Coordinates of C-alpha atoms in Angstrom, one line a residue:
M282 CA 65.3 32.9 -35.9
G283 CA 64.2 29.7 -37.5
K284 CA 61.5 28.9 -40.1
I285 CA 58.1 30.0 -39.1
A286 CA 55.8 26.9 -38.7
S287 CA 52.8 25.9 -36.7
C288 CA 53.5 24.0 -33.4
G289 CA 53.4 20.3 -33.9
T290 CA 54.7 20.5 -37.5
W291 CA 58.3 21.3 -36.7
T292 CA 60.9 18.8 -38.1
S293 CA 63.2 17.4 -35.5
P294 CA 66.4 15.3 -35.5
I295 CA 65.0 13.4 -32.5
G296 CA 63.2 10.3 -33.9
S297 CA 61.3 7.5 -32.4
A298 CA 64.4 5.3 -32.6
D299 CA 66.1 7.8 -30.2
V300 CA 63.2 7.5 -27.8
A301 CA 63.4 3.7 -28.0
E302 CA 67.1 3.7 -27.4
A303 CA 66.6 5.9 -24.3
G304 CA 63.9 3.5 -23.0
G305 CA 66.5 1.3 -21.4
G306 CA 69.4 2.2 -19.2
L307 CA 70.7 1.7 -15.8
Q308 CA 68.8 -0.7 -13.4
W309 CA 71.2 -1.6 -10.6
I310 CA 74.7 -0.9 -9.4
D311 CA 77.0 -2.7 -7.0
V312 CA 80.6 -2.3 -6.1
H313 CA 82.9 -5.1 -5.1
R314 CA 86.5 -4.4 -3.9
G315 CA 86.3 -1.0 -5.7
T316 CA 85.1 -2.4 -9.0
P317 CA 81.7 -1.3 -10.2
W318 CA 79.1 -3.8 -11.6
W319 CA 75.8 -2.8 -13.1
A320 CA 72.7 -4.2 -14.7
T321 CA 71.3 -2.3 -17.7
S322 CA 68.2 -2.7 -19.8
R323 CA 68.6 -2.9 -23.6
P324 CA 65.5 -2.1 -25.7
E325 CA 67.4 -3.1 -28.9
E326 CA 67.6 -6.6 -27.4
G327 CA 64.0 -6.9 -26.6
G328 CA 64.4 -5.3 -23.2
R329 CA 66.9 -7.8 -22.0
V330 CA 68.8 -6.7 -18.8
G331 CA 72.5 -7.3 -19.3
L332 CA 75.2 -7.6 -16.6
V333 CA 78.4 -5.4 -16.8
R334 CA 81.6 -5.4 -14.8
D335 CA 83.5 -2.1 -15.2
G336 CA 82.3 -1.6 -18.7
V337 CA 82.7 -5.2 -19.9
D338 CA 79.6 -7.4 -20.7
L339 CA 79.6 -10.6 -18.8
L340 CA 76.4 -12.4 -19.8
P341 CA 75.4 -12.9 -23.5
A342 CA 71.8 -13.2 -24.7
P343 CA 69.4 -14.8 -23.8
W344 CA 70.5 -14.3 -20.2
N345 CA 68.2 -11.6 -18.7
V346 CA 69.2 -10.4 -15.2
R347 CA 65.7 -9.6 -13.8
N348 CA 63.3 -11.0 -11.3
R349 CA 59.6 -10.6 -10.7
V350 CA 59.3 -10.4 -6.9
H351 CA 56.4 -7.9 -6.3
E352 CA 56.2 -7.9 -10.1
Y353 CA 58.4 -4.8 -10.1
G354 CA 61.5 -6.9 -9.2
G355 CA 64.4 -6.0 -7.0
R356 CA 68.2 -6.3 -6.8
P357 CA 69.0 -9.2 -9.0
F358 CA 72.7 -10.0 -8.4
V359 CA 75.4 -10.1 -5.7
V360 CA 79.2 -10.4 -6.1
L361 CA 80.8 -12.9 -3.8
D362 CA 84.4 -13.9 -2.7
T363 CA 84.2 -17.6 -2.7
P364 CA 87.1 -20.1 -2.0
G365 CA 87.3 -20.5 -5.8
G366 CA 87.5 -16.8 -6.5
E367 CA 85.2 -14.0 -7.4
R368 CA 81.7 -15.2 -8.4
V369 CA 78.4 -13.5 -9.1
A370 CA 75.0 -14.9 -8.2
F371 CA 72.0 -13.6 -10.3
T372 CA 68.4 -14.2 -11.1
D373 CA 67.4 -14.9 -14.7
W374 CA 64.0 -13.7 -16.0
A375 CA 63.2 -16.9 -18.0
D376 CA 63.2 -19.3 -15.1
Q377 CA 63.4 -16.9 -12.1
R378 CA 66.1 -19.2 -10.6
V379 CA 69.3 -18.0 -8.9
H380 CA 72.4 -18.9 -11.0
L381 CA 76.1 -18.7 -10.1
M382 CA 78.7 -17.6 -12.6
D383 CA 82.5 -17.4 -12.7
P384 CA 83.2 -14.1 -14.7
A385 CA 85.8 -16.0 -16.7
D386 CA 83.3 -18.7 -17.7
P387 CA 80.1 -17.6 -19.6
D388 CA 78.2 -20.8 -18.6
P389 CA 76.3 -20.2 -15.3
T390 CA 75.2 -23.0 -13.0
P391 CA 71.7 -22.9 -11.3
L392 CA 71.7 -22.8 -7.5
T393 CA 68.0 -23.2 -6.9
P394 CA 65.8 -26.0 -8.0
E395 CA 63.4 -25.8 -10.9
P396 CA 59.8 -25.1 -9.7
E397 CA 56.9 -27.3 -10.6
R398 CA 55.0 -24.4 -12.1
H399 CA 56.3 -21.6 -14.3
H400 CA 57.9 -18.9 -12.2
G401 CA 56.6 -20.7 -9.1
W402 CA 59.6 -19.5 -7.1
R403 CA 61.1 -16.0 -7.5
Y404 CA 64.1 -14.6 -5.7
S405 CA 65.2 -11.0 -5.1
D406 CA 67.3 -8.6 -3.1
L407 CA 70.3 -10.9 -3.1
T408 CA 73.0 -10.4 -0.4
A409 CA 76.0 -12.4 0.8
G410 CA 75.6 -14.9 3.6
P411 CA 78.2 -16.1 6.1
D412 CA 81.7 -16.1 4.6
D413 CA 80.2 -15.7 1.1
T414 CA 79.3 -19.4 1.1
E415 CA 75.6 -18.7 0.7
V416 CA 73.3 -16.2 -1.0
W417 CA 70.6 -14.7 1.3
C418 CA 67.5 -13.2 -0.2
V419 CA 63.7 -13.0 -0.4
R420 CA 61.8 -15.9 -2.0
E421 CA 58.3 -15.7 -3.3
T422 CA 56.3 -19.0 -3.6
V423 CA 53.2 -19.2 -5.8
T424 CA 50.7 -21.1 -3.7
G425 CA 47.6 -21.0 -6.0
D426 CA 46.0 -19.7 -9.1
A427 CA 44.9 -16.3 -7.8
R428 CA 47.2 -13.3 -8.3
T429 CA 47.4 -12.9 -4.5
D430 CA 48.3 -16.6 -3.8
I431 CA 51.9 -15.7 -2.8
R432 CA 54.0 -16.6 0.3
R433 CA 57.3 -15.0 1.1
D434 CA 60.3 -16.3 3.1
L435 CA 63.8 -15.1 3.7
V436 CA 66.0 -17.9 2.6
A437 CA 69.7 -19.0 2.4
I438 CA 70.9 -20.6 -0.8
P439 CA 74.1 -22.6 -0.3
L440 CA 76.7 -22.3 -3.1
D441 CA 77.6 -26.0 -2.7
G442 CA 74.2 -27.2 -4.0
S443 CA 72.7 -28.0 -0.6
P444 CA 68.9 -27.5 -0.2
V445 CA 67.6 -24.0 0.2
R446 CA 67.0 -23.1 3.9
V447 CA 64.3 -20.8 5.3
L448 CA 65.7 -18.1 7.6
A449 CA 62.6 -16.2 8.7
A450 CA 59.1 -15.4 7.6
S451 CA 57.9 -12.5 9.8
H452 CA 55.6 -10.6 7.5
H453 CA 53.7 -11.0 4.3
F454 CA 56.3 -8.7 2.6
M455 CA 60.0 -8.5 3.5
T456 CA 63.2 -7.1 2.2
G457 CA 66.3 -9.2 1.9
P458 CA 68.2 -10.1 5.1
R459 CA 71.4 -8.2 6.1
L460 CA 73.9 -10.2 8.1
S461 CA 75.7 -8.4 11.0
P462 CA 79.5 -8.0 10.9
D463 CA 80.1 -10.6 13.6
G464 CA 77.6 -13.0 11.9
R465 CA 75.5 -13.4 15.0
H466 CA 72.4 -11.4 13.9
F467 CA 70.5 -10.6 10.7
A468 CA 68.0 -7.8 10.0
W469 CA 65.3 -7.1 7.5
L470 CA 62.2 -4.9 6.9
G471 CA 58.7 -6.3 7.0
W472 CA 55.2 -5.1 6.5
N473 CA 51.7 -6.4 6.0
H474 CA 48.5 -5.6 4.1
P475 CA 46.9 -3.1 3.9
D476 CA 50.1 -1.0 4.4
M477 CA 52.4 -0.2 1.6
P478 CA 56.1 0.1 2.5
W479 CA 56.0 3.9 2.4
D480 CA 53.1 3.8 4.9
G481 CA 54.7 1.6 7.6
T482 CA 57.4 -1.0 7.9
E483 CA 59.1 -2.8 10.8
L484 CA 62.8 -3.2 11.3
C485 CA 63.3 -6.8 12.5
V486 CA 66.4 -8.4 14.1
A487 CA 66.9 -12.1 14.8
E488 CA 69.8 -14.2 16.0
V489 CA 71.2 -16.4 13.3
G490 CA 69.6 -19.9 13.7
S491 CA 66.7 -18.6 15.7
T492 CA 63.1 -18.6 14.6
E493 CA 62.3 -15.6 16.9
H494 CA 62.7 -12.0 15.9
R495 CA 62.3 -8.6 17.6
V496 CA 61.0 -5.3 16.1
I497 CA 63.4 -2.5 17.0
A498 CA 62.0 0.4 14.9
G499 CA 59.2 1.3 12.6
G500 CA 55.4 0.6 12.8
R501 CA 52.1 1.3 11.1
T502 CA 52.9 5.0 10.8
E503 CA 56.7 4.9 10.4
A504 CA 58.3 3.7 7.2
V505 CA 61.9 2.4 7.4
C506 CA 63.2 2.3 3.8
Q507 CA 66.9 1.2 4.0
I508 CA 69.0 -0.5 6.7
E509 CA 72.7 -1.3 6.9
W510 CA 74.7 -2.7 9.8
E511 CA 77.2 -0.2 11.3
T512 CA 78.5 -2.3 14.1
D513 CA 77.8 -5.7 15.7
N514 CA 75.1 -4.1 17.8
A515 CA 73.7 -1.2 15.8
L516 CA 72.2 -0.4 12.4
L517 CA 71.9 2.7 10.3
A518 CA 68.4 3.2 9.1
V519 CA 66.5 5.7 6.9
T520 CA 63.2 6.2 8.6
D521 CA 60.5 8.9 9.2
P522 CA 59.1 8.9 12.7
D523 CA 59.0 12.8 12.5
G524 CA 57.5 12.9 9.0
W525 CA 60.7 13.1 7.0
W526 CA 63.0 10.3 5.9
N527 CA 66.2 10.9 8.0
L528 CA 69.2 8.8 8.8
H529 CA 69.1 7.2 12.2
R530 CA 71.3 4.9 14.3
V531 CA 69.2 2.1 15.8
G532 CA 70.6 -0.2 18.4
I533 CA 69.5 -3.8 18.6
D534 CA 68.3 -2.8 22.1
G535 CA 65.9 -0.4 20.4
S536 CA 67.8 2.8 21.2
R537 CA 67.7 5.4 18.5
K538 CA 69.4 8.6 17.4
N539 CA 68.7 10.9 14.4
L540 CA 72.1 11.8 13.1
A541 CA 71.1 15.1 11.5
P542 CA 67.5 16.1 11.9
T543 CA 66.2 17.9 8.8
A544 CA 63.0 18.7 7.0
D545 CA 64.3 17.0 3.9
E546 CA 63.7 13.6 2.5
L547 CA 66.8 11.4 2.6
G548 CA 65.0 8.3 1.5
G549 CA 62.2 7.2 -0.8
P550 CA 59.5 4.6 -1.5
V551 CA 60.4 1.0 -1.7
W552 CA 58.8 0.1 -5.0
R553 CA 61.7 -2.3 -5.7
L554 CA 63.8 -4.2 -3.2
G555 CA 67.4 -3.0 -2.9
H556 CA 67.4 0.8 -3.0
R557 CA 70.5 2.4 -1.4
Y558 CA 69.8 6.0 -0.3
F559 CA 73.0 6.3 1.8
A560 CA 76.4 4.8 2.1
V561 CA 79.2 5.1 4.7
I562 CA 82.1 7.3 3.8
A563 CA 83.9 7.0 7.1
P564 CA 82.8 6.7 10.7
G565 CA 80.5 9.7 11.4
R566 CA 80.4 10.7 7.7
Y567 CA 77.7 9.4 5.3
L568 CA 76.8 10.0 1.7
V569 CA 73.1 10.6 1.4
L570 CA 70.5 11.8 -1.1
R571 CA 68.9 15.1 -0.1
G572 CA 65.8 14.8 -2.3
T573 CA 67.7 13.9 -5.5
R574 CA 70.9 15.8 -4.8
L575 CA 74.1 14.1 -3.6
A576 CA 75.1 15.3 -0.1
V577 CA 77.4 14.5 2.8
L578 CA 75.9 14.1 6.3
D579 CA 78.4 14.9 9.2
E580 CA 77.2 13.3 12.4
R581 CA 79.6 15.4 14.6
T582 CA 78.0 18.7 13.4
A583 CA 74.6 17.3 12.6
T584 CA 74.8 19.0 9.2
I585 CA 74.1 18.0 5.6
T586 CA 76.1 19.6 2.8
D587 CA 75.4 19.2 -0.9
V588 CA 78.2 17.9 -3.0
D589 CA 79.0 20.3 -5.9
T590 CA 78.5 18.4 -9.2
D591 CA 77.0 19.4 -12.5
L592 CA 74.5 16.5 -12.2
P593 CA 71.5 17.5 -9.9
V594 CA 69.7 14.1 -9.9
W595 CA 71.3 11.0 -8.4
T596 CA 69.7 7.6 -8.1
S597 CA 69.2 5.5 -5.0
Q598 CA 72.1 3.3 -5.9
L599 CA 74.8 4.9 -3.8
H600 CA 78.1 3.0 -3.2
V601 CA 81.3 4.3 -1.6
H602 CA 84.7 2.6 -1.5
D603 CA 87.9 4.4 -0.3
G604 CA 86.3 7.8 -0.8
V605 CA 85.1 7.0 -4.4
V606 CA 81.4 7.1 -5.2
H607 CA 79.7 4.9 -7.8
A608 CA 76.1 5.7 -8.6
G609 CA 73.7 6.7 -11.3
A610 CA 73.3 10.4 -12.0
A611 CA 71.5 12.6 -14.6
G612 CA 70.9 16.2 -15.4
P613 CA 68.7 18.5 -17.5
L614 CA 70.6 17.7 -20.6
E615 CA 71.8 14.2 -19.7
E616 CA 70.2 10.9 -19.3
T617 CA 71.1 8.7 -16.3
A618 CA 74.6 7.3 -16.5
V619 CA 76.8 5.3 -14.3
V620 CA 79.3 7.7 -12.8
R621 CA 82.4 7.6 -10.6
L622 CA 83.0 10.6 -8.2
D623 CA 86.2 11.0 -6.2
L624 CA 85.2 12.8 -3.1
S625 CA 88.7 14.0 -2.4
N626 CA 89.0 16.2 -5.4
G627 CA 85.6 16.3 -7.1
D628 CA 86.6 14.5 -10.2
L629 CA 83.6 13.1 -12.0
T630 CA 83.9 10.4 -14.6
R631 CA 81.0 9.1 -16.7
L632 CA 81.3 5.3 -17.2
T633 CA 78.4 4.9 -19.5
G634 CA 77.0 7.2 -22.2
H635 CA 75.0 7.4 -25.4
D636 CA 76.4 5.0 -28.0
G637 CA 74.3 6.3 -30.9
P638 CA 74.3 9.6 -32.7
T639 CA 74.4 12.5 -30.2
V640 CA 71.4 14.9 -30.3
D641 CA 72.5 18.6 -30.5
E642 CA 71.6 20.2 -27.1
A643 CA 69.9 23.0 -28.9
Y644 CA 67.0 20.6 -29.6
L645 CA 66.7 19.5 -26.0
P646 CA 64.2 21.2 -23.6
I647 CA 65.5 22.7 -20.4
P648 CA 63.2 21.9 -17.4
V649 CA 62.2 24.9 -15.3
E650 CA 61.0 24.2 -11.8
R651 CA 57.8 26.0 -11.0
V652 CA 55.5 25.9 -7.9
F653 CA 51.8 26.5 -8.6
T654 CA 49.1 27.1 -6.0
G655 CA 46.1 24.9 -5.6
A656 CA 42.6 26.0 -4.7
D657 CA 43.3 24.9 -1.1
G658 CA 46.5 27.0 -1.0
Q659 CA 48.7 23.9 -1.3
D660 CA 51.9 24.1 -3.3
I661 CA 52.0 22.0 -6.4
P662 CA 55.6 21.6 -7.7
A663 CA 56.1 20.9 -11.4
Y664 CA 58.8 21.0 -14.1
V665 CA 58.0 22.9 -17.3
Y666 CA 59.6 21.8 -20.6
A667 CA 58.9 24.5 -23.1
P668 CA 59.2 23.8 -26.9
R669 CA 62.8 24.2 -28.2
N670 CA 64.1 23.9 -31.7
P671 CA 66.6 26.3 -33.3
D672 CA 65.2 25.6 -36.8
H673 CA 61.6 26.7 -36.1
T674 CA 59.6 29.5 -34.6
A675 CA 55.8 29.5 -34.0
P676 CA 53.7 32.1 -35.9
E677 CA 53.2 35.3 -34.1
G678 CA 50.4 34.9 -31.5
E679 CA 50.3 31.1 -31.6
R680 CA 50.6 29.4 -28.3
P681 CA 51.9 25.9 -28.2
P682 CA 49.9 22.8 -27.3
Y683 CA 50.9 21.4 -23.9
L684 CA 51.0 17.9 -22.5
V685 CA 50.5 17.4 -18.8
H686 CA 52.6 14.4 -17.8
V687 CA 51.5 12.4 -14.8
H688 CA 54.1 10.2 -13.2
G689 CA 53.2 6.7 -12.0
G690 CA 53.0 5.3 -8.6
P691 CA 51.2 7.4 -7.6
T692 CA 53.8 7.3 -4.8
S693 CA 56.7 8.5 -7.0
R694 CA 57.9 11.8 -8.3
A695 CA 59.0 13.8 -11.3
T696 CA 62.6 15.0 -11.5
P697 CA 64.4 17.7 -13.7
V698 CA 66.3 15.4 -16.0
L699 CA 66.5 14.9 -19.7
D700 CA 63.6 12.8 -20.9
I701 CA 63.8 11.9 -24.6
D702 CA 60.1 11.2 -24.6
F703 CA 59.6 14.8 -23.7
A704 CA 62.2 16.0 -26.2
Y705 CA 60.5 14.2 -29.0
F706 CA 57.5 16.4 -28.4
T707 CA 59.2 19.7 -27.4
S708 CA 61.5 19.6 -30.4
R709 CA 58.3 19.5 -32.5
G710 CA 56.7 22.5 -30.8
I711 CA 54.7 20.8 -28.1
G712 CA 55.3 21.7 -24.5
V713 CA 55.3 19.3 -21.6
V714 CA 54.8 19.9 -17.9
S715 CA 55.5 17.1 -15.4
V716 CA 53.6 17.6 -12.2
N717 CA 54.4 16.5 -8.6
Y718 CA 50.8 16.3 -7.5
G719 CA 49.7 15.6 -4.0
G720 CA 50.8 12.1 -3.1
S721 CA 54.3 12.5 -4.7
T722 CA 57.4 11.7 -2.8
G723 CA 60.2 14.1 -1.9
Y724 CA 58.1 16.6 0.1
G725 CA 57.6 14.7 3.4
R726 CA 54.9 12.4 4.7
A727 CA 52.2 15.1 5.0
F728 CA 52.4 15.9 1.3
R729 CA 52.5 12.2 0.5
E730 CA 49.4 11.6 2.5
R731 CA 47.4 14.4 0.8
L732 CA 46.3 11.6 -1.5
R733 CA 45.0 9.3 1.3
E734 CA 41.4 8.4 0.3
Q735 CA 41.6 11.2 -2.3
W736 CA 43.0 9.4 -5.4
G737 CA 41.1 10.6 -8.4
V738 CA 40.5 13.9 -6.7
V739 CA 43.7 15.5 -5.5
D740 CA 45.8 14.2 -8.3
V741 CA 43.2 15.2 -10.9
N742 CA 42.7 18.7 -9.4
D743 CA 46.5 19.4 -9.0
C744 CA 47.2 18.5 -12.6
A745 CA 44.3 20.5 -13.9
T746 CA 45.4 23.5 -11.8
V747 CA 48.8 23.4 -13.3
A748 CA 47.4 23.1 -16.9
Q749 CA 45.0 25.9 -16.3
A750 CA 47.6 28.2 -14.8
L751 CA 49.9 27.7 -17.9
A752 CA 46.9 28.5 -20.1
D753 CA 45.9 31.6 -18.1
E754 CA 49.4 33.1 -18.1
G755 CA 49.7 32.6 -21.9
T756 CA 52.3 29.8 -21.9
A757 CA 50.0 27.2 -23.3
D758 CA 47.1 27.1 -25.7
P759 CA 44.0 26.6 -23.6
D760 CA 42.3 24.8 -26.5
R761 CA 45.2 22.3 -27.0
L762 CA 45.9 20.8 -23.6
A763 CA 46.3 17.0 -23.2
I764 CA 47.1 14.8 -20.3
R765 CA 49.3 11.7 -20.5
G766 CA 50.5 9.0 -18.1
G767 CA 51.1 5.3 -17.5
S768 CA 50.0 3.0 -14.7
A769 CA 48.8 5.2 -11.9
G770 CA 49.5 8.1 -14.3
G771 CA 47.1 6.4 -16.7
W772 CA 44.5 6.3 -14.0
T773 CA 44.8 10.0 -13.4
A774 CA 44.7 10.7 -17.1
A775 CA 41.6 8.6 -17.5
A776 CA 40.0 10.1 -14.3
S777 CA 40.7 13.6 -15.6
M778 CA 39.1 13.0 -18.9
T779 CA 35.9 11.8 -17.1
T780 CA 35.7 14.4 -14.4
V781 CA 37.1 17.8 -15.6
K782 CA 36.9 19.8 -18.8
T783 CA 40.5 21.0 -18.9
Y784 CA 41.8 18.7 -21.6
R785 CA 41.0 18.0 -25.3
C786 CA 42.4 14.4 -25.2
A787 CA 44.5 11.9 -23.3
M788 CA 47.1 9.2 -23.8
I789 CA 46.5 6.5 -21.3
A790 CA 49.1 3.7 -20.9
F791 CA 48.7 0.4 -19.0
P792 CA 46.2 2.0 -16.6
I793 CA 44.0 1.2 -13.7
L794 CA 40.5 1.9 -14.8
D795 CA 38.2 -0.1 -12.4
L796 CA 39.0 0.2 -8.7
D797 CA 36.7 -2.5 -7.6
G798 CA 38.1 -5.0 -10.1
W799 CA 41.7 -4.0 -9.2
T800 CA 41.7 -4.6 -5.5
G801 CA 41.3 -7.5 -3.0
D802 CA 42.2 -11.2 -3.0
G803 CA 40.0 -11.8 -6.1
G804 CA 41.1 -8.7 -7.9
E805 CA 42.9 -8.2 -11.2
T806 CA 46.2 -7.0 -9.9
H807 CA 49.2 -8.6 -8.3
D808 CA 49.6 -9.3 -4.6
F809 CA 51.9 -6.3 -3.8
E810 CA 49.3 -3.7 -4.7
S811 CA 46.2 -5.7 -4.2
R812 CA 45.2 -3.6 -1.1
Y813 CA 47.0 -0.3 -2.1
V814 CA 43.6 1.2 -3.0
E815 CA 42.4 1.0 0.5
G816 CA 44.8 3.8 1.5
L817 CA 44.2 5.7 -1.7
V818 CA 40.4 5.5 -1.9
G819 CA 39.1 3.8 1.2
A820 CA 38.4 0.3 2.7
L821 CA 35.7 -1.9 1.4
P822 CA 32.8 -2.3 1.8
E823 CA 32.5 1.1 3.4
A824 CA 33.9 2.9 0.4
A825 CA 32.2 0.8 -2.3
L826 CA 30.2 3.8 -3.7
R827 CA 33.4 5.9 -3.8
Y828 CA 35.1 3.1 -5.8
A829 CA 32.2 3.0 -8.3
E830 CA 31.9 6.8 -8.7
R831 CA 35.6 7.4 -9.2
S832 CA 36.4 4.5 -11.6
P833 CA 36.9 5.8 -15.2
G834 CA 35.6 2.5 -16.4
N835 CA 32.2 3.4 -15.0
R836 CA 32.2 6.9 -16.5
V837 CA 32.8 6.3 -20.2
A838 CA 29.7 8.3 -21.0
H839 CA 31.3 11.4 -19.3
L840 CA 34.4 11.3 -21.4
E841 CA 35.4 14.8 -22.5
G842 CA 37.4 13.9 -25.6
P843 CA 39.4 11.4 -27.6
V844 CA 41.7 8.9 -25.9
L845 CA 44.6 6.7 -27.0
L846 CA 45.1 3.5 -24.9
L847 CA 48.4 1.6 -24.9
Q848 CA 48.6 -1.8 -23.2
G849 CA 51.1 -4.7 -22.8
L850 CA 49.4 -8.1 -23.1
E851 CA 51.6 -9.7 -20.4
D852 CA 51.0 -7.0 -17.8
E853 CA 50.5 -8.6 -14.4
I854 CA 50.1 -5.3 -12.6
C855 CA 47.5 -3.6 -14.7
P856 CA 46.3 -6.5 -16.9
P857 CA 44.6 -5.8 -20.3
A858 CA 41.2 -6.9 -19.1
Q859 CA 40.4 -3.4 -17.7
A860 CA 41.5 -1.6 -20.9
D861 CA 39.6 -4.1 -23.0
R862 CA 36.4 -3.3 -21.1
F863 CA 37.0 0.4 -21.4
I864 CA 37.4 0.2 -25.1
A865 CA 34.4 -2.1 -25.5
A866 CA 32.3 0.5 -23.7
L867 CA 33.8 3.3 -25.9
D868 CA 33.3 1.6 -29.3
G869 CA 30.2 2.9 -31.0
T870 CA 29.9 6.1 -28.9
G871 CA 31.3 8.3 -31.7
V872 CA 34.2 9.5 -29.5
P873 CA 37.5 9.1 -31.5
H874 CA 39.9 6.6 -29.9
A875 CA 42.6 4.1 -30.5
Y876 CA 43.7 1.0 -28.7
L877 CA 47.2 -0.5 -29.3
T878 CA 48.2 -3.7 -27.6
F879 CA 51.7 -5.2 -27.6
E880 CA 52.7 -8.9 -27.4
G881 CA 55.4 -9.8 -25.0
E882 CA 55.3 -6.5 -23.0
Q883 CA 54.7 -6.3 -19.3
H884 CA 54.1 -3.2 -17.1
G885 CA 56.0 -0.5 -18.9
F886 CA 57.4 -1.0 -22.4
R887 CA 60.9 -2.5 -22.8
K888 CA 61.2 -3.4 -26.5
A889 CA 62.5 -0.9 -29.0
D890 CA 59.8 -1.6 -31.6
T891 CA 57.1 -1.1 -29.0
I892 CA 58.5 2.1 -27.7
A893 CA 59.0 3.6 -31.2
T894 CA 55.5 2.5 -32.3
A895 CA 53.9 4.0 -29.2
I896 CA 55.5 7.4 -29.4
E897 CA 54.7 7.8 -33.1
A898 CA 51.1 6.8 -32.5
E899 CA 50.9 9.3 -29.7
L900 CA 52.2 12.2 -31.9
S901 CA 49.8 11.3 -34.7
F902 CA 47.0 11.2 -32.2
Y903 CA 47.7 14.7 -30.9
G904 CA 48.0 15.9 -34.5
Q905 CA 44.6 14.6 -35.4
V906 CA 43.0 16.1 -32.3
F907 CA 44.8 19.4 -32.3
G908 CA 44.6 20.0 -36.0
F909 CA 48.2 19.6 -37.3
T910 CA 50.0 17.1 -39.4
P911 CA 53.3 15.9 -38.0
P912 CA 55.8 15.2 -40.8
G913 CA 57.2 11.7 -41.3
V914 CA 54.9 9.9 -38.8
P915 CA 52.4 7.1 -39.8
V916 CA 48.8 8.1 -39.4
L917 CA 47.2 6.4 -36.4
E918 CA 43.7 5.0 -37.3
L919 CA 41.1 6.2 -34.9
R920 CA 37.9 4.3 -34.1
R921 CA 34.6 5.7 -33.2

């Protein structure tokens, strides 16, 4: 039994520097001739994304292997077998151009021309063209000054310096083209506003050299999320015509077969271009993700069998070569690492790990999966991270404060993995519950579409239901509940504080606060999500009143308690203008609040200093609201 101390005042070995260090990590994986390559974000280098081949860094600073297609970016590199040997083509954040590098020479050469305006051309989802003599990918072209003035094309970039060539332009949004084994056809996914890629996409096929394409799968109510060629005349596709993302074989003649029908999700939302939810092990056997678990699909028996590993959460970066898997994986006590798994004997090797001091597992929370019941009888899955610190015990009868964490998206999900953000709080006596509210992925299309036209209602109610249930059962202190989230999670946190009385306070990061200002061609967000709200809230002008009534920016007078806002000043997805207006309306009301802005940060924080400052400010904020003084943390100044 440890020292008796009030929750929130416990001393912890997990500091803000540990949170900052964990703020980076794996971004993308590829495998070339059995050798793994990966891109990894480094907060200690200002959030730069480095490129690694089998553990060896290839690109020194300031090279930054990122792109801004859809503003979320996508697969930024591809490894090629050129006549001169192995080369890697990659996009660099500074100029958004595609560069070619010989791994033995640290001086890359640009393959694409310099645009007339800054970031006027962006490239993503890089793949190999015919005979590895070209890079094929998506190109965005900025056509005007509005955030929605964007055109997209599928292009071929010759390695010999010849001009970039347009391959196709079927839809407003497209994934990178995939070339058939015989080189005669190429395939891609496309979709148009107002659909998002988890609503409906079309699988397109064209002959190389032709300007005509055919749609062979998908549609407005079917979302194909990954394709790979299997033969010259058929593709493997993860799609959901029956409400669950399953693996199908789709012929170029439009024929289709579900290889193992299951009420499980084997795919996910295309937020970034280049996800890989499945990989071929051998003809008829496929590595898949069943939810987040690694599994093998056997076409002959139409079965899916989980792979026995001690890591329950695998990322959508699956690669198989000669029976060896490379992917990202994590567990309740482990952050995501690049791993190698030999399917023949089950040997698992971690290729990346924590380079700094290792935190004793006794201070890490263990997520417990719970399912709560909403007022409508709907299941609400959540992961509860209870306070855990062997050096401290709460006084008898004291219930801990709890933070309701709202994931972003909102079309995303929470998973049961180690989150150092959460551990920073739980090791100090503050519990966290991460909620998969209606609209989350992983539970089928029907659950995902619970949020259709109900954003700001279903998400708010589901989170409040979970918080209240924890308080009612005695797990959480009902007078010390908070809600926190970023992006769409920031929206739900703000909407909660202006519509329900469950929480004492909220941390709101880079949020959407004004629906009307965020949507449409003249809106304040980027092109990719500029009509997302039509599905989440309703189409304009019919839903104009709903937009106004639900927007937290219009409901500052209804705020139920103090708020902390965090905002990156270079955010193109949720620009600071909305947070600025919210704070301007809040100033002078007497409601305690703070507003921290960060130069050089986009959507989500990448710099170590920013991450450390933000987490310390958040802890100080909770201490002031809940009535405890966290040791060793600068006091956040609150405005009124």
